[in-house]
Amino acid sequence: MAEELIEPVAEGLLELAWPTRCVCCDKPGELLCLECRGRLPWLCQRWACPNCGAPNGWVTCTECDAPRGEPWETRACVCALPLEGPGRSLAIAHKDGGERRLAPVIAAIMACALDEASLWPAADGAARFSEDEVDAVCFVPATTAAYRRRGFDHMEPVSAVLAIMMGLPVADVLARPRARDQRRLGRSERQANARGAVEVVADVSGLSLLLVDDVVTTGASMCACAAALREAGAESVTACALARTW
């Protein structure tokens, strides 16, 4: 009984000493306040590139080779926010700031984007996302160096919450033991670093997977993971990220 009382008391004392603040505007009370939630700059899925998720890439995308008949390794890519303003603040606070309580917030934002994307076709003509067509949620794993620096794999808790929201299992099936941190690498360096650095550590034969990450920059990590999953026997891979650069 005493242990059950200690945790809420400790949390209350911590809240008094260091009040929870909005990661976007610093207002006390919530990690993402009501005002900032209402001002999230959602990417319009109707006009996003169905191939790589870039904003306004529906007709002609400058970020991928879809117009030239060279699709990504994923069957579709859905991104919720641009990597600026709230999108950047959320990603940095969670990944680098260690604010693990943001996992449900990020998962909910991604779920909203996936829901909107279900109304629009992917390159294959089917809906970009459908819960009924997905067997499990998996995530782009942190590199070994990033895991050591942060102390946790930032997309693991997000994928766990997202899976619960969708009534799906989590498939912890990927590892990147040899990859360097992508942060300071250019486009070609990112692609070279990601290529061949991903390992599939469990059976994914015949599965249709939702692959999640926090940010899509060049798409090198997402595509390398999707390629590894498909080579290991996955039937299809649909990608989703919190934020997108372009």
CSV table of C-alpha atoms in Angstrom, one decimal, residues 13-144:
chain,number,residue,atom,x,y,z
A,13,LEU,CA,6.1,17.0,-5.9
A,14,LEU,CA,8.0,16.9,-9.2
A,15,GLU,CA,5.1,18.7,-10.9
A,16,LEU,CA,5.3,21.4,-8.2
A,17,ALA,CA,9.0,21.8,-8.7
A,18,TRP,CA,9.1,21.5,-12.5
A,19,PRO,CA,5.6,22.1,-13.9
A,20,THR,CA,4.7,20.5,-17.2
A,21,ARG,CA,4.9,23.0,-20.0
A,22,CYS,CA,3.8,23.0,-23.6
A,23,VAL,CA,6.8,22.1,-25.8
A,24,CYS,CA,5.6,24.6,-28.4
A,25,CYS,CA,4.7,27.8,-26.5
A,26,ASP,CA,6.0,27.0,-22.9
A,27,LYS,CA,2.6,27.5,-21.4
A,28,PRO,CA,2.3,25.5,-18.1
A,29,GLY,CA,-0.2,22.7,-17.9
A,30,GLU,CA,0.1,20.3,-20.8
A,31,LEU,CA,2.9,19.0,-23.1
A,32,LEU,CA,0.9,20.3,-26.0
A,33,CYS,CA,-1.6,22.9,-25.0
A,34,LEU,CA,-5.1,23.3,-26.4
A,35,GLU,CA,-4.1,26.5,-28.4
A,36,CYS,CA,-1.1,24.8,-30.0
A,37,ARG,CA,-3.1,21.7,-30.8
A,38,GLY,CA,-5.6,23.9,-32.6
A,39,ARG,CA,-2.7,25.6,-34.6
A,40,LEU,CA,-0.9,22.4,-35.8
A,41,PRO,CA,0.1,23.0,-39.4
A,42,TRP,CA,-1.3,19.7,-40.8
A,43,LEU,CA,0.0,18.5,-44.2
A,44,CYS,CA,-2.9,18.1,-46.6
A,45,GLN,CA,-2.9,14.5,-47.6
A,46,ARG,CA,-4.9,15.2,-50.7
A,47,TRP,CA,-2.0,17.1,-52.2
A,48,ALA,CA,0.9,15.2,-50.6
A,49,CYS,CA,3.0,12.9,-52.7
A,50,PRO,CA,1.6,9.4,-52.3
A,51,ASN,CA,5.1,8.0,-52.9
A,52,CYS,CA,7.3,9.9,-50.3
A,53,GLY,CA,4.8,12.1,-48.4
A,54,ALA,CA,6.3,15.4,-49.5
A,55,PRO,CA,3.8,18.3,-49.3
A,56,ASN,CA,2.2,19.4,-52.6
A,57,GLY,CA,3.8,16.5,-54.5
A,58,TRP,CA,0.6,15.0,-55.8
A,59,VAL,CA,1.1,16.1,-59.4
A,60,THR,CA,4.9,16.6,-59.6
A,61,CYS,CA,7.2,15.7,-56.7
A,62,THR,CA,10.6,17.3,-56.4
A,63,GLU,CA,11.7,15.0,-53.5
A,64,CYS,CA,11.4,11.5,-55.1
A,65,ASP,CA,11.5,9.8,-58.4
A,66,ALA,CA,7.9,8.7,-58.6
A,67,PRO,CA,7.1,10.9,-61.7
A,68,ARG,CA,9.9,9.0,-63.4
A,69,GLY,CA,8.5,5.6,-62.5
A,70,GLU,CA,10.9,4.9,-59.6
A,71,PRO,CA,8.8,4.5,-56.5
A,72,TRP,CA,10.1,4.2,-53.0
A,73,GLU,CA,10.5,0.9,-51.3
A,74,THR,CA,7.3,1.7,-49.3
A,75,ARG,CA,3.9,1.4,-51.0
A,76,ALA,CA,2.9,4.8,-49.5
A,77,CYS,CA,4.4,7.4,-47.1
A,78,VAL,CA,2.2,9.5,-44.8
A,79,CYS,CA,3.6,12.5,-42.9
A,80,ALA,CA,1.6,14.6,-40.5
A,81,LEU,CA,3.4,17.9,-40.1
A,82,PRO,CA,6.3,19.9,-41.7
A,83,LEU,CA,9.5,19.8,-39.8
A,84,GLU,CA,9.2,23.4,-38.6
A,85,GLY,CA,7.4,25.1,-35.7
A,86,PRO,CA,5.4,22.5,-33.7
A,87,GLY,CA,6.7,19.5,-35.7
A,88,ARG,CA,10.3,20.4,-35.0
A,89,SER,CA,9.5,21.2,-31.3
A,90,LEU,CA,7.8,17.9,-30.8
A,91,ALA,CA,10.5,15.8,-32.5
A,92,ILE,CA,13.3,17.5,-30.6
A,93,ALA,CA,11.6,17.5,-27.2
A,94,HIS,CA,10.8,13.8,-27.5
A,95,LYS,CA,14.0,12.5,-29.1
A,96,ASP,CA,16.7,14.8,-27.8
A,97,GLY,CA,15.0,16.2,-24.8
A,98,GLY,CA,14.0,12.8,-23.5
A,99,GLU,CA,10.4,13.8,-22.9
A,100,ARG,CA,9.0,10.3,-23.1
A,101,ARG,CA,5.5,11.5,-22.1
A,102,LEU,CA,5.2,12.9,-25.6
A,103,ALA,CA,4.9,9.4,-27.1
A,104,PRO,CA,1.0,9.3,-26.9
A,105,VAL,CA,0.8,12.9,-28.3
A,106,ILE,CA,3.0,12.0,-31.3
A,107,ALA,CA,1.2,8.7,-31.8
A,108,ALA,CA,-2.2,10.6,-31.8
A,109,ILE,CA,-0.9,13.1,-34.4
A,110,MET,CA,0.3,10.3,-36.7
A,111,ALA,CA,-3.0,8.4,-36.3
A,112,CYS,CA,-4.9,11.5,-37.4
A,113,ALA,CA,-2.7,11.9,-40.5
A,114,LEU,CA,-3.2,8.2,-41.3
A,115,ASP,CA,-7.0,8.6,-41.0
A,116,GLU,CA,-7.0,11.4,-43.5
A,117,ALA,CA,-4.6,9.5,-45.8
A,118,SER,CA,-7.1,6.6,-45.9
A,119,LEU,CA,-9.3,8.8,-48.1
A,120,TRP,CA,-6.7,9.1,-50.9
A,121,PRO,CA,-5.1,6.6,-53.2
A,122,ALA,CA,-1.5,5.4,-53.2
A,123,ALA,CA,0.4,4.8,-56.4
A,124,ASP,CA,-1.1,1.4,-56.6
A,125,GLY,CA,-4.7,2.8,-56.6
A,126,ALA,CA,-5.6,1.4,-53.2
A,127,ALA,CA,-6.0,3.6,-50.1
A,128,ARG,CA,-2.7,5.0,-48.8
A,129,PHE,CA,-3.6,3.5,-45.4
A,130,SER,CA,-6.1,1.0,-44.1
A,131,GLU,CA,-6.1,-0.6,-40.7
A,132,ASP,CA,-7.7,-3.7,-42.1
A,133,GLU,CA,-4.8,-4.2,-44.5
A,134,VAL,CA,-2.0,-3.9,-41.9
A,135,ASP,CA,-0.8,-6.9,-39.7
A,136,ALA,CA,1.5,-5.0,-37.3
A,137,VAL,CA,3.3,-1.8,-36.5
A,138,CYS,CA,7.1,-1.7,-36.6
A,139,PHE,CA,9.5,1.2,-36.3
A,140,VAL,CA,12.8,2.5,-37.7
A,141,PRO,CA,15.3,1.7,-34.9
A,142,ALA,CA,17.8,4.1,-33.5
A,143,THR,CA,21.4,3.6,-34.3
A,144,THR,CA,23.6,2.1,-31.6
